[in-house]
Tab-separated table of C-alpha atoms and ligand atoms in Angstrom:
chain	number	residue	atom	x	y	z
U	1	UNK	CA	18.224	10.491	-29.862
U	2	UNK	CA	21.730	9.729	-28.808
U	3	UNK	CA	21.991	7.481	-25.789
U	4	UNK	CA	24.661	5.111	-24.488
U	5	UNK	CA	22.350	2.123	-24.633
U	6	UNK	CA	18.693	1.274	-24.615
U	7	UNK	CA	16.638	-1.675	-23.357
U	8	UNK	CA	13.502	-2.864	-25.116
U	9	UNK	CA	11.136	-5.803	-24.709
U	10	UNK	CA	11.101	-5.240	-20.946
U	11	UNK	CA	8.615	-4.433	-18.211
U	12	UNK	CA	9.585	-1.877	-15.595
U	13	UNK	CA	8.850	-2.090	-11.866
U	14	UNK	CA	9.820	1.550	-11.349
U	15	UNK	CA	8.841	1.629	-7.629
U	16	UNK	CA	8.232	5.322	-8.330
U	17	UNK	CA	5.588	6.688	-5.939
U	18	UNK	CA	4.458	9.082	-8.705
U	19	UNK	CA	3.259	6.068	-10.691
U	20	UNK	CA	0.109	4.707	-9.044
U	21	UNK	CA	0.205	1.270	-10.714
U	22	UNK	CA	1.278	-1.659	-8.498
U	23	UNK	CA	5.115	-1.632	-8.357
U	24	UNK	CA	4.943	1.600	-10.368
U	25	UNK	CA	4.818	-0.772	-13.307
U	26	UNK	CA	5.152	0.142	-16.957
U	27	UNK	CA	4.574	-2.938	-19.115
U	28	UNK	CA	5.959	-3.406	-22.624
U	29	UNK	CA	8.410	-0.626	-21.901
U	30	UNK	CA	11.827	0.696	-22.831
U	31	UNK	CA	14.550	2.402	-20.829
U	32	UNK	CA	17.517	4.380	-22.142
U	33	UNK	CA	20.772	5.312	-20.435
U	34	UNK	CA	23.089	8.245	-21.027
U	35	UNK	CA	26.126	9.359	-18.981
U	36	UNK	CA	25.292	7.037	-16.116
U	37	UNK	CA	21.742	8.274	-15.752
U	38	UNK	CA	18.311	7.169	-16.856
U	39	UNK	CA	17.723	9.368	-19.912
U	40	UNK	CA	14.303	8.079	-20.912
U	41	UNK	CA	11.775	5.482	-19.816
U	42	UNK	CA	8.204	4.732	-20.737
U	43	UNK	CA	5.951	2.546	-22.847
U	44	UNK	CA	7.817	1.201	-25.834
U	45	UNK	CA	5.340	2.652	-28.289
U	46	UNK	CA	6.282	6.131	-27.038
U	47	UNK	CA	10.018	5.540	-27.437
U	48	UNK	CA	11.415	8.453	-29.461
U	49	UNK	CA	13.019	7.578	-32.794
U	50	UNK	CA	16.657	6.632	-32.507
U	51	UNK	CA	19.318	5.228	-34.768
U	52	UNK	CA	19.453	1.506	-33.945
U	53	UNK	CA	22.968	1.281	-35.374
U	54	UNK	CA	24.449	4.022	-33.203
U	55	UNK	CA	24.146	2.317	-29.820
U	56	UNK	CA	23.667	-1.102	-28.228
U	57	UNK	CA	20.029	-2.130	-28.063
U	58	UNK	CA	19.441	-4.832	-25.452
U	59	UNK	CA	16.393	-7.055	-25.547
U	60	UNK	CA	14.945	-8.089	-22.202
U	61	UNK	CA	12.870	-10.993	-23.599
U	62	UNK	CA	9.832	-9.860	-21.678
U	63	UNK	CA	11.626	-9.863	-18.302
U	64	UNK	CA	11.266	-7.242	-15.592
U	65	UNK	CA	13.645	-4.417	-14.724
U	66	UNK	CA	13.726	-3.169	-11.130
U	67	UNK	CA	15.908	-0.559	-9.471
U	68	UNK	CA	19.230	-2.034	-8.284
U	69	UNK	CA	18.695	-3.618	-4.886
U	70	UNK	CA	19.878	-1.789	-1.771
U	71	UNK	CA	20.799	-3.657	1.411
U	72	UNK	CA	20.589	-0.922	4.039
U	73	UNK	CA	21.834	-2.912	7.052
U	74	UNK	CA	24.752	-5.354	7.061
U	75	UNK	CA	27.771	-6.170	9.195
U	76	UNK	CA	29.555	-7.884	6.318
U	77	UNK	CA	33.160	-7.141	7.243
U	78	UNK	CA	34.092	-9.672	9.900
U	79	UNK	CA	36.508	-12.564	10.367
U	80	UNK	CA	35.868	-16.031	11.743
U	81	UNK	CA	32.760	-18.151	11.848
U	82	UNK	CA	30.314	-18.961	14.617
U	83	UNK	CA	29.186	-22.276	13.137
U	84	UNK	CA	30.574	-24.060	16.204
U	85	UNK	CA	28.243	-22.014	18.420
U	86	UNK	CA	25.323	-22.850	16.187
U	87	UNK	CA	26.198	-26.489	16.649
U	88	UNK	CA	26.623	-26.088	20.424
U	89	UNK	CA	23.225	-24.476	20.715
U	90	UNK	CA	21.573	-27.244	18.772
U	91	UNK	CA	23.224	-29.667	21.172
U	92	UNK	CA	21.681	-27.853	24.120
U	93	UNK	CA	24.183	-25.180	25.214
U	94	UNK	CA	22.663	-21.869	26.241
U	95	UNK	CA	23.745	-18.467	24.986
U	96	UNK	CA	25.293	-17.825	28.430
U	97	UNK	CA	27.312	-21.078	28.314
U	98	UNK	CA	28.685	-19.970	24.990
U	99	UNK	CA	29.449	-16.456	26.144
U	100	UNK	CA	31.242	-17.832	29.237
U	101	UNK	CA	33.363	-20.009	26.968
U	102	UNK	CA	34.510	-16.817	25.195
U	103	UNK	CA	31.983	-17.108	22.391
U	104	UNK	CA	29.218	-14.905	21.059
U	105	UNK	CA	29.924	-11.470	19.713
U	106	UNK	CA	33.263	-11.382	21.563
U	107	UNK	CA	34.582	-14.345	19.585
U	108	UNK	CA	34.006	-12.332	16.392
U	109	UNK	CA	35.677	-9.317	18.025
U	110	UNK	CA	38.728	-11.444	18.876
U	111	UNK	CA	38.895	-12.762	15.315
U	112	UNK	CA	38.614	-9.238	13.875
U	113	UNK	CA	41.275	-7.815	16.157
U	114	UNK	CA	43.679	-10.494	14.944
U	115	UNK	CA	42.787	-10.362	11.254
U	116	UNK	CA	44.901	-8.531	8.693
U	117	UNK	CA	43.194	-5.895	6.582
U	118	UNK	CA	43.867	-7.992	3.481
U	119	UNK	CA	42.058	-11.000	4.980
U	120	UNK	CA	39.047	-8.907	5.981
U	121	UNK	CA	39.013	-7.354	2.519
U	122	UNK	CA	38.999	-10.740	0.794
U	123	UNK	CA	36.194	-12.058	3.003
U	124	UNK	CA	34.218	-8.884	2.410
U	125	UNK	CA	34.797	-9.067	-1.333
U	126	UNK	CA	33.395	-12.595	-1.546
U	127	UNK	CA	30.294	-11.553	0.391
U	128	UNK	CA	29.840	-8.458	-1.729
U	129	UNK	CA	30.108	-10.638	-4.836
U	130	UNK	CA	27.366	-12.910	-3.491
U	131	UNK	CA	25.057	-9.936	-2.940
U	132	UNK	CA	25.957	-8.386	-6.295
U	133	UNK	CA	25.050	-11.582	-8.144
U	134	UNK	CA	21.551	-11.226	-6.780
U	135	UNK	CA	21.206	-7.654	-8.003
U	136	UNK	CA	22.482	-5.591	-5.087
U	137	UNK	CA	24.032	-2.324	-6.286
U	138	UNK	CA	24.327	-0.464	-2.960
U	139	UNK	CA	25.108	-1.848	0.469
U	140	UNK	CA	25.568	-0.420	3.935
U	141	UNK	CA	28.387	-1.922	6.006
U	142	UNK	CA	28.808	-1.374	9.739
U	143	UNK	CA	31.859	-1.663	11.952
U	144	UNK	CA	31.229	-2.909	15.481
U	145	UNK	CA	33.380	-6.033	15.734
U	146	UNK	CA	36.477	-4.118	16.816
U	147	UNK	CA	35.368	-2.370	20.007
U	148	UNK	CA	38.758	-0.697	20.213
U	149	UNK	CA	39.864	2.308	18.215
U	150	UNK	CA	42.414	0.532	16.072
U	151	UNK	CA	40.104	-2.285	15.012
U	152	UNK	CA	37.022	-0.111	14.471
U	153	UNK	CA	39.140	2.069	12.169
U	154	UNK	CA	40.482	-1.042	10.430
U	155	UNK	CA	36.993	-2.433	9.756
U	156	UNK	CA	35.744	0.881	8.347
U	157	UNK	CA	38.852	1.234	6.182
U	158	UNK	CA	38.192	-2.205	4.728
U	159	UNK	CA	34.561	-1.281	4.071
U	160	UNK	CA	35.633	1.920	2.276
U	161	UNK	CA	38.231	-0.036	0.309
U	162	UNK	CA	35.572	-2.541	-0.767
U	163	UNK	CA	33.488	0.334	-2.093
U	164	UNK	CA	36.423	1.656	-4.104
U	165	UNK	CA	37.179	-1.747	-5.610
U	166	UNK	CA	33.735	-3.071	-6.398
U	167	UNK	CA	30.939	-1.845	-8.611
U	168	UNK	CA	28.604	-2.049	-5.604
U	169	UNK	CA	28.435	1.289	-3.787
U	170	UNK	CA	29.248	1.030	-0.087
U	171	UNK	CA	27.857	3.306	2.619
U	172	UNK	CA	29.723	2.902	5.891
U	173	UNK	CA	28.380	3.111	9.429
U	174	UNK	CA	30.424	3.477	12.607
U	175	UNK	CA	29.022	1.074	15.231
U	176	UNK	CA	31.642	1.365	17.974
U	177	UNK	CA	28.765	1.117	20.478
U	178	UNK	CA	27.754	-2.384	19.380
U	179	UNK	CA	28.697	-4.275	22.532
U	180	UNK	CA	30.680	-3.748	25.699
U	181	UNK	CA	34.201	-5.124	25.234
U	182	UNK	CA	35.570	-7.375	28.031
U	183	UNK	CA	38.145	-4.714	29.005
U	184	UNK	CA	35.291	-2.360	29.939
U	185	UNK	CA	32.779	-4.801	31.371
U	186	UNK	CA	32.727	-2.952	34.709
U	187	UNK	CA	33.029	0.502	33.169
U	188	UNK	CA	30.425	0.995	30.457
U	189	UNK	CA	30.573	4.779	30.881
U	190	UNK	CA	34.307	4.600	30.309
U	191	UNK	CA	33.699	2.720	27.080
U	192	UNK	CA	31.095	5.237	25.913
U	193	UNK	CA	33.675	7.974	26.565
U	194	UNK	CA	36.178	6.071	24.452
U	195	UNK	CA	33.651	5.779	21.620
U	196	UNK	CA	32.749	9.474	21.737
U	197	UNK	CA	36.108	11.049	22.504
U	198	UNK	CA	38.582	8.747	20.835
U	199	UNK	CA	37.054	6.486	18.195
U	200	UNK	CA	34.592	8.956	16.707
U	201	UNK	CA	37.129	11.767	16.159
U	202	UNK	CA	39.530	9.331	14.452
U	203	UNK	CA	36.776	7.963	12.241
U	204	UNK	CA	35.714	11.506	11.287
U	205	UNK	CA	39.272	12.720	10.723
U	206	UNK	CA	39.871	9.930	8.206
U	207	UNK	CA	36.450	10.287	6.574
U	208	UNK	CA	35.625	6.660	7.234
U	209	UNK	CA	31.916	6.825	8.069
U	210	UNK	CA	28.733	8.143	6.528
U	211	UNK	CA	26.605	7.347	9.562
U	212	UNK	CA	26.712	6.133	13.152
U	213	UNK	CA	24.680	3.460	14.892
U	214	UNK	CA	24.311	2.096	18.442
U	215	UNK	CA	22.897	-1.160	19.825
U	216	UNK	CA	20.349	0.155	22.327
U	217	UNK	CA	19.327	-2.827	24.440
U	218	UNK	CA	19.452	-4.021	28.033
U	219	UNK	CA	22.377	-6.295	27.101
U	220	UNK	CA	24.194	-3.390	25.407
U	221	UNK	CA	23.761	0.404	25.780
U	222	UNK	CA	20.995	2.204	27.676
U	223	UNK	CA	19.068	5.261	26.514
U	224	UNK	CA	21.355	7.873	28.058
U	225	UNK	CA	24.453	6.214	26.608
U	226	UNK	CA	22.756	5.866	23.230
U	227	UNK	CA	21.846	9.549	23.220
U	228	UNK	CA	25.409	10.526	24.077
U	229	UNK	CA	26.861	8.609	21.130
U	230	UNK	CA	24.195	9.593	18.605
U	231	UNK	CA	24.344	13.283	19.522
U	232	UNK	CA	28.127	13.359	19.263
U	233	UNK	CA	27.994	11.594	15.894
U	234	UNK	CA	25.380	13.996	14.622
U	235	UNK	CA	27.398	16.996	15.751
U	236	UNK	CA	30.320	15.526	13.839
U	237	UNK	CA	28.165	15.562	10.699
U	238	UNK	CA	27.139	11.912	10.450
U	239	UNK	CA	23.674	10.541	9.739
U	240	UNK	CA	22.352	8.509	12.643
U	241	UNK	CA	20.394	5.274	12.982
U	242	UNK	CA	19.769	2.761	15.731
U	243	UNK	CA	19.492	-0.944	16.555
U	244	UNK	CA	16.360	-0.602	18.670
U	245	UNK	CA	13.600	-2.639	20.300
U	246	UNK	CA	15.066	-5.966	19.163
U	247	UNK	CA	14.734	-7.857	22.445
U	248	UNK	CA	12.753	-5.431	24.604
U	249	UNK	CA	11.064	-2.038	24.427
U	250	UNK	CA	13.657	0.437	25.655
U	251	UNK	CA	12.260	3.553	23.964
U	252	UNK	CA	15.270	3.755	21.662
U	253	UNK	CA	13.156	4.329	18.580
U	254	UNK	CA	11.408	7.372	20.045
U	255	UNK	CA	14.778	8.788	21.071
U	256	UNK	CA	16.268	8.168	17.630
U	257	UNK	CA	13.216	9.713	15.964
U	258	UNK	CA	13.464	12.781	18.189
U	259	UNK	CA	17.089	13.187	17.088
U	260	UNK	CA	16.102	12.834	13.412
U	261	UNK	CA	17.527	9.369	12.755
U	262	UNK	CA	17.303	7.992	9.218
U	263	UNK	CA	16.133	4.595	10.457
U	264	UNK	CA	15.533	2.388	13.456
U	265	UNK	CA	16.279	-1.258	12.845
U	266	UNK	CA	14.870	-4.570	14.191
U	267	UNK	CA	11.941	-2.985	16.172
U	268	UNK	CA	10.172	-6.235	17.066
U	269	UNK	CA	9.101	-4.735	20.427
U	270	UNK	CA	8.132	-1.283	19.140
U	271	UNK	CA	4.748	0.025	20.394
U	272	UNK	CA	2.284	2.500	18.873
U	273	UNK	CA	3.775	5.573	20.567
U	274	UNK	CA	7.123	4.585	19.093
U	275	UNK	CA	5.575	4.132	15.661
U	276	UNK	CA	3.939	7.570	15.924
U	277	UNK	CA	7.315	9.079	16.808
U	278	UNK	CA	8.807	7.544	13.643
U	279	UNK	CA	5.938	8.859	11.534
U	280	UNK	CA	6.356	12.362	12.938
U	281	UNK	CA	10.069	12.494	12.137
U	282	UNK	CA	10.073	10.635	8.805
U	283	UNK	CA	12.336	7.948	10.258
U	284	UNK	CA	12.291	4.624	8.385
U	285	UNK	CA	11.498	1.316	10.087
U	286	UNK	CA	13.995	-1.354	9.016
U	287	UNK	CA	12.841	-4.958	9.337
U	288	UNK	CA	15.487	-7.668	9.616
U	289	UNK	CA	13.717	-10.971	8.998
U	290	UNK	CA	16.990	-12.933	8.826
U	291	UNK	CA	17.736	-12.263	12.499
U	292	UNK	CA	14.124	-12.988	13.499
U	293	UNK	CA	14.360	-16.295	11.653
U	294	UNK	CA	17.802	-17.357	12.837
U	295	UNK	CA	17.121	-16.496	16.498
U	296	UNK	CA	13.718	-18.177	16.241
U	297	UNK	CA	12.018	-15.116	17.630
U	298	UNK	CA	8.284	-14.981	18.026
U	299	UNK	CA	7.626	-11.291	18.720
U	300	UNK	CA	6.529	-9.829	15.373
U	301	UNK	CA	7.396	-6.247	14.482
U	302	UNK	CA	4.279	-4.004	14.486
U	303	UNK	CA	3.586	-4.198	10.754
U	304	UNK	CA	-0.069	-3.080	10.940
U	305	UNK	CA	0.876	0.004	12.982
U	306	UNK	CA	3.668	0.895	10.560
U	307	UNK	CA	1.132	0.724	7.734
U	308	UNK	CA	-1.472	2.684	9.658
U	309	UNK	CA	0.969	5.526	10.377
U	310	UNK	CA	2.597	5.289	6.951
U	311	UNK	CA	6.125	4.764	8.193
U	312	UNK	CA	8.455	3.811	5.313
U	313	UNK	CA	9.272	0.123	5.747
U	314	UNK	CA	12.767	-1.069	4.830
U	315	UNK	CA	13.869	-4.701	4.564
U	316	UNK	CA	17.535	-5.645	5.020
U	317	UNK	CA	19.697	-8.708	5.618
U	318	UNK	CA	21.527	-7.719	8.843
U	319	UNK	CA	24.142	-10.142	7.499
U	320	UNK	CA	26.406	-10.954	10.476
U	321	UNK	CA	27.969	-14.091	11.984
U	322	UNK	CA	25.837	-14.202	15.132
U	323	UNK	CA	22.195	-13.448	14.494
U	324	UNK	CA	21.800	-13.461	10.706
U	325	UNK	CA	24.480	-15.466	8.894
U	326	UNK	CA	22.529	-15.249	5.657
U	327	UNK	CA	24.238	-13.358	2.879
U	328	UNK	CA	21.265	-12.806	0.587
U	329	UNK	CA	19.181	-9.676	0.207
U	330	UNK	CA	16.878	-11.512	-2.165
U	331	UNK	CA	16.049	-14.199	0.389
U	332	UNK	CA	14.981	-11.402	2.750
U	333	UNK	CA	12.176	-10.553	0.335
U	334	UNK	CA	10.760	-14.018	0.775
U	335	UNK	CA	11.247	-13.954	4.557
U	336	UNK	CA	9.688	-10.502	4.901
U	337	UNK	CA	6.565	-11.890	3.221
U	338	UNK	CA	6.410	-15.331	4.849
U	339	UNK	CA	7.473	-14.300	8.367
U	340	UNK	CA	6.224	-10.708	8.599
U	341	UNK	CA	3.340	-10.905	6.102
U	342	UNK	CA	4.521	-7.972	3.995
U	343	UNK	CA	3.130	-7.956	0.494
U	344	UNK	CA	5.738	-8.667	-2.203
U	345	UNK	CA	5.348	-5.060	-3.318
U	346	UNK	CA	6.014	-3.713	0.193
U	347	UNK	CA	9.022	-6.011	0.495
U	348	UNK	CA	10.459	-4.910	-2.850
U	349	UNK	CA	9.925	-1.276	-1.890
U	350	UNK	CA	11.837	-2.108	1.288
U	351	UNK	CA	14.972	-3.050	-0.641
U	352	UNK	CA	14.702	-0.278	-3.228
U	353	UNK	CA	12.935	3.069	-2.727
U	354	UNK	CA	12.666	2.921	1.072
U	355	UNK	CA	16.144	1.459	1.539
U	356	UNK	CA	17.473	4.487	-0.369
U	357	UNK	CA	15.609	6.754	2.088
U	358	UNK	CA	17.163	4.949	5.036
U	359	UNK	CA	20.605	5.681	3.605
U	360	UNK	CA	19.775	9.265	2.621
U	361	UNK	CA	20.392	8.603	-1.080
U	362	UNK	CA	16.787	8.702	-2.332
U	363	UNK	CA	17.523	11.618	-4.661
U	364	UNK	CA	19.908	9.372	-6.617
U	365	UNK	CA	18.789	5.748	-6.467
U	366	UNK	CA	15.979	3.416	-5.407
U	367	UNK	CA	13.420	4.171	-8.123
U	368	UNK	CA	13.482	4.137	-11.897
U	369	UNK	CA	12.797	7.654	-13.123
U	370	UNK	CA	14.314	10.030	-15.614
U	371	UNK	CA	17.459	11.692	-14.228
U	372	UNK	CA	18.088	9.036	-11.579
U	373	UNK	CA	21.390	7.153	-11.510
U	374	UNK	CA	21.164	4.209	-13.911
U	375	UNK	CA	21.344	1.386	-11.348
U	376	UNK	CA	18.996	-1.392	-12.360
U	377	UNK	CA	18.600	-5.148	-12.798
U	378	UNK	CA	16.945	-7.287	-15.433
U	379	UNK	CA	15.192	-10.331	-13.980
U	380	UNK	CA	14.010	-13.425	-15.772
U	381	UNK	CA	10.558	-13.340	-14.149
U	382	UNK	CA	7.019	-12.945	-15.405
U	383	UNK	CA	5.709	-10.848	-12.488
U	384	UNK	CA	7.584	-8.843	-9.814
U	385	UNK	CA	5.967	-10.951	-7.052
U	386	UNK	CA	8.114	-13.831	-8.289
U	387	UNK	CA	11.149	-12.169	-6.678
U	388	UNK	CA	9.605	-12.694	-3.243
U	389	UNK	CA	7.797	-15.925	-4.001
U	390	UNK	CA	10.585	-18.281	-4.964
U	391	UNK	CA	14.225	-18.624	-3.981
U	392	UNK	CA	17.150	-20.689	-5.200
U	393	UNK	CA	17.357	-20.280	-8.959
U	394	UNK	CA	18.851	-16.826	-9.303
U	395	UNK	CA	16.690	-14.918	-11.794
U	396	UNK	CA	19.095	-11.943	-12.031
U	397	UNK	CA	20.166	-11.747	-15.683
U	398	UNK	CA	21.848	-8.370	-16.004
U	399	UNK	CA	22.953	-5.568	-13.747
U	400	UNK	CA	23.515	-2.007	-14.883
U	401	UNK	CA	25.474	0.101	-12.421
U	402	UNK	CA	26.052	3.802	-13.045
U	403	UNK	CA	24.928	3.194	-16.605
U	404	UNK	CA	27.435	0.402	-17.222
U	405	UNK	CA	26.450	-3.209	-17.873
U	406	UNK	CA	28.444	-5.098	-15.233
U	407	UNK	CA	27.167	-8.664	-15.202
U	408	UNK	CA	25.609	-10.680	-17.987
L	1	DI6	N1	21.903	-7.129	16.963
L	1	DI6	C1	22.107	-8.342	16.466
L	1	DI6	O1	21.247	-9.150	16.273
L	1	DI6	C2	23.512	-8.484	16.146
L	1	DI6	N2	24.037	-7.235	16.543
L	1	DI6	C3	23.072	-6.480	17.007
L	1	DI6	O2	23.257	-5.353	17.404
L	1	DI6	C4	24.214	-9.631	16.786
L	1	DI6	C5	25.631	-9.633	16.360
L	1	DI6	C6	26.374	-10.891	16.737
L	1	DI6	O3	25.862	-11.759	17.483
L	1	DI6	O4	27.510	-11.026	16.254
L	2	FE	FE1	22.505	-5.450	12.907
């Protein structure tokens, strides 16, 4: 056998649904890489003969290999910090006080409008590095802190540039309809027109987005406005997804499902009809425990219903300066289990196989199987549940991206 490299003395959490063991596990296994792909994997005793001197043979010291982690929902390109607002709130200020003082999402928009591309790139690079150190190999990045054409384009350009300059793959999402900018506060329809007729064509023309998203909420865009943006984006060839049912049940999830969205995200207030709509369309349900935690929410997403109707559950960081300033996909595993009562296996599936589905890349990544892209991590753990159980000492030992060992 001629491979590029091979790993032995490892256990595999393949997350492959064709393997019925918990985590799709193969213990005392080996995995071989050739031309960026997984060329062979299985129990070590079945490893075909190969010339040990012709290629690197890595020993995993009994650790576990998982697919590279996928964070399917982040807003990681932004400037400024909202730590002062955090402090103000802990000293008793309300969200409205802060908004009136020019804070909240608009303070991040102001900072992003002012920021140079190079500054946004550097901030994004540091955040991407933090995720990569914990085993993330693919990340989704949204715009949405520009709310004017120039800045939305700038944020997406930076996200694309990050993808070109980092081993982590970046999928970009146009979120022009994230909030209503102050200039349009009395003309939401006018802003939706700007998003559809000005921003979207520019974003498409420059190939800056893979998908589009909207914040469907009573403090943001209503159902009709959401439908307008998502339909236009879909006609322009983008995948669609939605911030839905975070603070109230607006019916956004059912709408997104009807349109064939890849995922609906947050969904704390989703009801059974909404869950059934997701099941019928194969739309993923993305849980964002970081935002639930940071906003001290108490309305739990409908986990039991998602299980009952077999909706693919995704877990993501929602990393952003306002509602989830936590730049760790790995910590989300722990939060998904402690706050939402997912099992560690469900949580891990949510940042691997199901996260790949939410981004439409499940044919390439998200599970360990022959022919898949060789994106995987070696962890210094004795059972996969350890990834969700403990946090703080980073157990990520090695990352292989596209078949190349990138971090040791
Ligand atoms: N939902 C959220 O929780 C964030 N965006 C969204 O659509 C909040 C973003 C922020 O406060 O900056
Ligand atoms: Fe978000």
